Amino acid sequence: MMLPFDLPFDLNGGQGAYLAAALFVAAFIRGYSGFGFSAIFIILAALVTNPLPLIPVVFACEITMTAFQARGIRPHIDWQRALLLLGGAAIATVPAIAIMSRLGEDQARLAISALVLMLSLILLSGWQLRRPIGGKGNLGVGLVAGIANSAGVGGLPAAAFLTAQPIPPAIFRATMIVFLTGIDMMALPVMAANGLTGVDTLYGVLLAFPILGAGIWTGSQRFASADQKNFRRGIVLLLTVLSVLNIVRVL
């Protein structure tokens, strides 16, 4: 496919069209359920290109999407839980990104896909906690999420633990959105310091804006009538299949 302009990251027209569609799907899922955007987009992107340079683009998009949703989620945010999760993530962000930034393309694809597969299987297991975890537990979950966020999938560990607790869907969605925004704001300057951002990152974000807006708006319109439990399970099943495909591709 020929385009009248060059795409960032040396993408060709076919890859660009595929990634645009993947971005819309991921943004729709974020608007609908509050999580899954980064993991869905990164694992889809890994099928056609090196996912590492795209992670900062995804994080910038995640932060931008919060602006679309801020008014609707504000009354439902569990701030104590979100801040504890963010505290744990802050401990792991710098060393985890430093390690991930030194991986080659196939190593990065394998590491990301294996991590997504492991976390997806935990989510699919239906594991449940009888009561919400306390402060130390949330800090620990945040630490794991900070490590996973070096691969662009920091939301999955938090989603696994929040899903396993008796938390209303609106609070789950709002708290996840705040947490994801916070860990991405932590990660971006660390990624810049490790050479993972540049002009192509900015170009990619600018190209993504209209797609993000359309996806978030469409997904948010469906939230009120959503069957969140089944929808989240569908997301995790998709992540499981895609992560296996990526692992098979590398091996």
Short mmCIF file of C-alpha atoms in Angstrom, two decimals:
data_model
loop_
_atom_site.label_atom_id
_atom_site.label_comp_id
_atom_site.label_asym_id
_atom_site.label_seq_id
_atom_site.Cartn_x
_atom_site.Cartn_y
_atom_site.Cartn_z
CA MET A 1 0.00 0.00 0.00
CA MET A 2 1.47 3.36 -1.09
CA LEU A 3 1.00 6.44 1.08
CA PRO A 4 1.73 10.11 0.29
CA PHE A 5 3.77 10.40 3.51
CA ASP A 6 6.22 8.28 5.48
CA LEU A 7 4.98 6.43 8.52
CA PRO A 8 6.98 6.40 11.78
CA PHE A 9 9.14 3.45 12.84
CA ASP A 10 9.76 2.51 9.17
CA LEU A 11 6.28 1.00 8.91
CA ASN A 12 4.87 0.25 5.47
CA GLY A 13 1.29 1.01 4.42
CA GLY A 14 -0.03 -2.43 5.24
CA GLN A 15 1.47 -2.38 8.71
CA GLY A 16 0.14 1.13 9.28
CA ALA A 17 -3.41 0.14 8.33
CA TYR A 18 -3.24 -2.95 10.53
CA LEU A 19 -1.94 -0.96 13.51
CA ALA A 20 -4.63 1.70 13.03
CA ALA A 21 -7.32 -0.99 13.20
CA ALA A 22 -5.62 -2.56 16.24
CA LEU A 23 -5.52 0.84 17.92
CA PHE A 24 -9.24 1.41 17.39
CA VAL A 25 -10.09 -2.01 18.82
CA ALA A 26 -7.84 -1.43 21.84
CA ALA A 27 -9.30 2.07 22.45
CA PHE A 28 -12.84 0.68 22.22
CA ILE A 29 -11.95 -1.94 24.84
CA ARG A 30 -10.46 0.75 27.11
CA GLY A 31 -13.59 2.88 26.80
CA TYR A 32 -15.81 -0.12 27.44
CA SER A 33 -14.03 -1.80 30.34
CA GLY A 34 -11.27 0.49 31.68
CA PHE A 35 -8.38 -1.87 31.01
CA GLY A 36 -6.78 -3.92 28.26
CA PHE A 37 -5.74 -1.10 25.91
CA SER A 38 -1.97 -1.42 26.19
CA ALA A 39 -1.90 -5.21 26.34
CA ILE A 40 -4.25 -5.65 23.37
CA PHE A 41 -2.45 -3.14 21.18
CA ILE A 42 1.09 -4.27 22.06
CA ILE A 43 0.34 -7.97 21.57
CA LEU A 44 -1.39 -7.24 18.23
CA ALA A 45 1.49 -5.00 17.14
CA ALA A 46 4.02 -7.70 18.00
CA LEU A 47 2.53 -9.87 15.25
CA VAL A 48 3.75 -7.49 12.54
CA THR A 49 6.58 -5.35 13.96
CA ASN A 50 8.98 -4.79 16.86
CA PRO A 51 6.70 -3.85 19.79
CA LEU A 52 9.31 -2.05 21.93
CA PRO A 53 9.37 1.34 20.11
CA LEU A 54 5.56 1.40 20.19
CA ILE A 55 5.29 1.12 23.98
CA PRO A 56 5.96 4.85 24.63
CA VAL A 57 3.34 5.71 21.99
CA VAL A 58 0.86 3.48 23.80
CA PHE A 59 1.66 5.12 27.14
CA ALA A 60 1.15 8.61 25.72
CA CYS A 61 -2.15 7.43 24.27
CA GLU A 62 -3.19 5.93 27.61
CA ILE A 63 -2.58 9.26 29.34
CA THR A 64 -4.50 11.12 26.63
CA MET A 65 -7.46 8.77 26.91
CA THR A 66 -7.93 9.65 30.56
CA ALA A 67 -8.85 13.18 29.45
CA PHE A 68 -11.75 11.69 27.46
CA GLN A 69 -13.00 9.78 30.51
CA ALA A 70 -12.06 11.97 33.51
CA ARG A 71 -15.46 13.51 34.17
CA GLY A 72 -17.36 10.24 34.12
CA ILE A 73 -15.00 8.26 36.36
CA ARG A 74 -14.25 10.83 39.11
CA PRO A 75 -16.98 9.80 41.60
CA HIS A 76 -16.01 6.12 41.38
CA ILE A 77 -12.22 6.24 41.95
CA ASP A 78 -10.86 4.32 44.94
CA TRP A 79 -8.02 6.77 45.61
CA GLN A 80 -6.48 4.88 48.53
CA ARG A 81 -6.14 1.70 46.50
CA ALA A 82 -4.89 3.57 43.42
CA LEU A 83 -2.17 5.42 45.37
CA LEU A 84 -0.96 2.23 47.06
CA LEU A 85 -0.74 0.48 43.69
CA LEU A 86 1.18 3.43 42.26
CA GLY A 87 3.58 3.41 45.21
CA GLY A 88 4.48 -0.20 44.51
CA ALA A 89 4.87 0.45 40.78
CA ALA A 90 7.25 3.35 41.45
CA ILE A 91 9.75 0.98 43.07
CA ALA A 92 10.01 -1.28 40.01
CA THR A 93 9.72 1.14 37.09
CA VAL A 94 13.34 2.25 36.65
CA PRO A 95 15.13 -1.14 36.86
CA ALA A 96 12.47 -3.00 34.85
CA ILE A 97 12.56 -0.55 31.93
CA ALA A 98 16.37 -0.47 31.95
CA ILE A 99 16.40 -4.25 31.43
CA MET A 100 13.63 -4.33 28.81
CA SER A 101 15.23 -1.56 26.73
CA ARG A 102 18.31 -3.74 26.16
CA LEU A 103 16.41 -6.65 24.58
CA GLY A 104 16.46 -7.42 20.85
CA GLU A 105 13.25 -7.61 18.78
CA ASP A 106 12.64 -11.34 19.17
CA GLN A 107 13.66 -11.27 22.82
CA ALA A 108 11.24 -8.40 23.48
CA ARG A 109 8.43 -10.16 21.60
CA LEU A 110 9.01 -13.38 23.54
CA ALA A 111 9.28 -11.62 26.93
CA ILE A 112 6.11 -9.58 26.36
CA SER A 113 4.12 -12.52 25.01
CA ALA A 114 5.19 -14.89 27.80
CA LEU A 115 4.26 -12.29 30.42
CA VAL A 116 0.87 -11.65 28.81
CA LEU A 117 0.19 -15.40 28.55
CA MET A 118 1.03 -16.02 32.22
CA LEU A 119 -1.13 -13.15 33.45
CA SER A 120 -3.99 -14.08 31.12
CA LEU A 121 -4.02 -17.65 32.42
CA ILE A 122 -4.24 -16.29 35.98
CA LEU A 123 -7.21 -14.16 34.97
CA LEU A 124 -8.88 -17.09 33.16
CA SER A 125 -8.46 -19.39 36.17
CA GLY A 126 -11.30 -17.57 37.91
CA TRP A 127 -9.15 -17.17 41.02
CA GLN A 128 -11.03 -15.20 43.69
CA LEU A 129 -10.23 -13.59 47.03
CA ARG A 130 -12.82 -13.69 49.80
CA ARG A 131 -12.18 -10.08 50.79
CA PRO A 132 -10.28 -7.06 49.41
CA ILE A 133 -6.52 -7.12 50.01
CA GLY A 134 -4.96 -4.57 52.38
CA GLY A 135 -2.30 -1.91 52.01
CA LYS A 136 0.72 -4.23 51.79
CA GLY A 137 -1.06 -6.40 49.26
CA ASN A 138 -1.83 -3.43 47.03
CA LEU A 139 1.79 -2.27 47.26
CA GLY A 140 2.93 -5.74 46.22
CA VAL A 141 0.52 -5.83 43.29
CA GLY A 142 1.76 -2.40 42.23
CA LEU A 143 5.35 -3.68 42.32
CA VAL A 144 4.47 -6.56 39.99
CA ALA A 145 2.55 -4.17 37.74
CA GLY A 146 5.56 -1.84 37.58
CA ILE A 147 7.71 -4.73 36.34
CA ALA A 148 5.08 -5.76 33.78
CA ASN A 149 4.72 -2.17 32.61
CA SER A 150 8.22 -2.29 31.14
CA ALA A 151 6.56 -4.53 28.54
CA GLY A 152 3.56 -2.22 28.18
CA VAL A 153 1.21 -4.55 30.05
CA GLY A 154 1.23 -3.15 33.59
CA GLY A 155 -2.55 -3.18 33.74
CA LEU A 156 -2.87 -6.96 33.64
CA PRO A 157 -1.48 -7.77 37.13
CA ALA A 158 -3.63 -5.03 38.66
CA ALA A 159 -6.67 -6.24 36.71
CA ALA A 160 -6.04 -9.81 37.87
CA PHE A 161 -6.05 -8.80 41.54
CA LEU A 162 -8.92 -6.32 41.30
CA THR A 163 -11.04 -8.82 39.36
CA ALA A 164 -10.42 -11.42 42.07
CA GLN A 165 -11.95 -9.15 44.73
CA PRO A 166 -15.58 -8.10 45.33
CA ILE A 167 -15.25 -4.68 43.67
CA PRO A 168 -18.16 -3.04 41.78
CA PRO A 169 -17.55 -2.65 38.01
CA ALA A 170 -17.67 1.17 38.06
CA ILE A 171 -15.03 1.34 40.82
CA PHE A 172 -12.88 -1.27 39.05
CA ARG A 173 -13.00 0.68 35.79
CA ALA A 174 -12.33 4.10 37.34
CA THR A 175 -9.51 2.92 39.60
CA MET A 176 -7.83 1.03 36.75
CA ILE A 177 -7.94 4.13 34.54
CA VAL A 178 -6.26 6.26 37.23
CA PHE A 179 -3.66 3.60 37.99
CA LEU A 180 -2.80 3.01 34.33
CA THR A 181 -2.42 6.73 33.74
CA GLY A 182 -0.12 7.05 36.75
CA ILE A 183 2.22 4.18 35.86
CA ASP A 184 2.46 5.41 32.27
CA MET A 185 3.40 8.90 33.46
CA MET A 186 6.14 7.30 35.56
CA ALA A 187 7.38 5.14 32.72
CA LEU A 188 7.62 7.69 29.89
CA PRO A 189 10.56 9.75 31.23
CA VAL A 190 12.40 6.54 32.17
CA MET A 191 11.88 5.22 28.64
CA ALA A 192 13.15 8.50 27.23
CA ALA A 193 16.28 8.18 29.38
CA ASN A 194 16.82 4.69 27.97
CA GLY A 195 16.56 5.83 24.35
CA LEU A 196 13.09 4.42 23.63
CA THR A 197 11.50 7.71 22.55
CA GLY A 198 12.17 10.15 19.72
CA VAL A 199 10.57 12.10 16.87
CA ASP A 200 8.81 8.96 15.65
CA THR A 201 7.14 8.64 19.06
CA LEU A 202 5.59 12.10 18.75
CA TYR A 203 4.57 11.44 15.15
CA GLY A 204 2.95 8.16 16.16
CA VAL A 205 0.96 9.83 18.95
CA LEU A 206 -0.31 12.57 16.61
CA LEU A 207 -1.46 9.98 14.07
CA ALA A 208 -3.17 8.02 16.85
CA PHE A 209 -5.26 10.87 18.31
CA PRO A 210 -8.29 10.72 16.00
CA ILE A 211 -8.41 6.92 16.20
CA LEU A 212 -8.21 7.07 19.99
CA GLY A 213 -11.05 9.55 20.23
CA ALA A 214 -13.32 7.45 18.04
CA GLY A 215 -12.52 4.22 19.88
CA ILE A 216 -12.89 5.65 23.39
CA TRP A 217 -16.15 7.42 22.60
CA THR A 218 -17.66 4.31 21.00
CA GLY A 219 -16.61 2.06 23.88
CA SER A 220 -17.76 4.48 26.58
CA GLN A 221 -21.25 4.60 25.08
CA ARG A 222 -21.58 0.87 25.74
CA PHE A 223 -20.32 0.78 29.34
CA ALA A 224 -23.64 1.44 31.09
CA SER A 225 -25.27 -1.63 29.53
CA ALA A 226 -22.15 -3.81 29.55
CA ASP A 227 -21.85 -7.32 30.89
CA GLN A 228 -18.42 -6.52 32.34
CA LYS A 229 -17.58 -9.99 33.61
CA ASN A 230 -18.09 -11.72 30.28
CA PHE A 231 -16.52 -8.88 28.32
CA ARG A 232 -13.35 -8.93 30.44
CA ARG A 233 -13.15 -12.70 30.02
CA GLY A 234 -13.39 -12.25 26.25
CA ILE A 235 -10.51 -9.76 26.34
CA VAL A 236 -8.35 -12.18 28.31
CA LEU A 237 -9.14 -15.05 25.95
CA LEU A 238 -8.08 -12.85 23.03
CA LEU A 239 -4.84 -11.93 24.81
CA THR A 240 -4.15 -15.61 25.48
CA VAL A 241 -4.53 -16.58 21.83
CA LEU A 242 -2.45 -13.65 20.58
CA SER A 243 0.36 -14.26 23.06
CA VAL A 244 0.57 -17.92 22.00
CA LEU A 245 0.73 -16.86 18.34
CA ASN A 246 3.60 -14.49 19.10
CA ILE A 247 5.51 -17.14 21.07
CA VAL A 248 5.08 -19.64 18.21
CA ARG A 249 6.33 -17.02 15.76
CA VAL A 250 9.55 -16.49 17.72
CA LEU A 251 10.20 -20.17 18.34
#
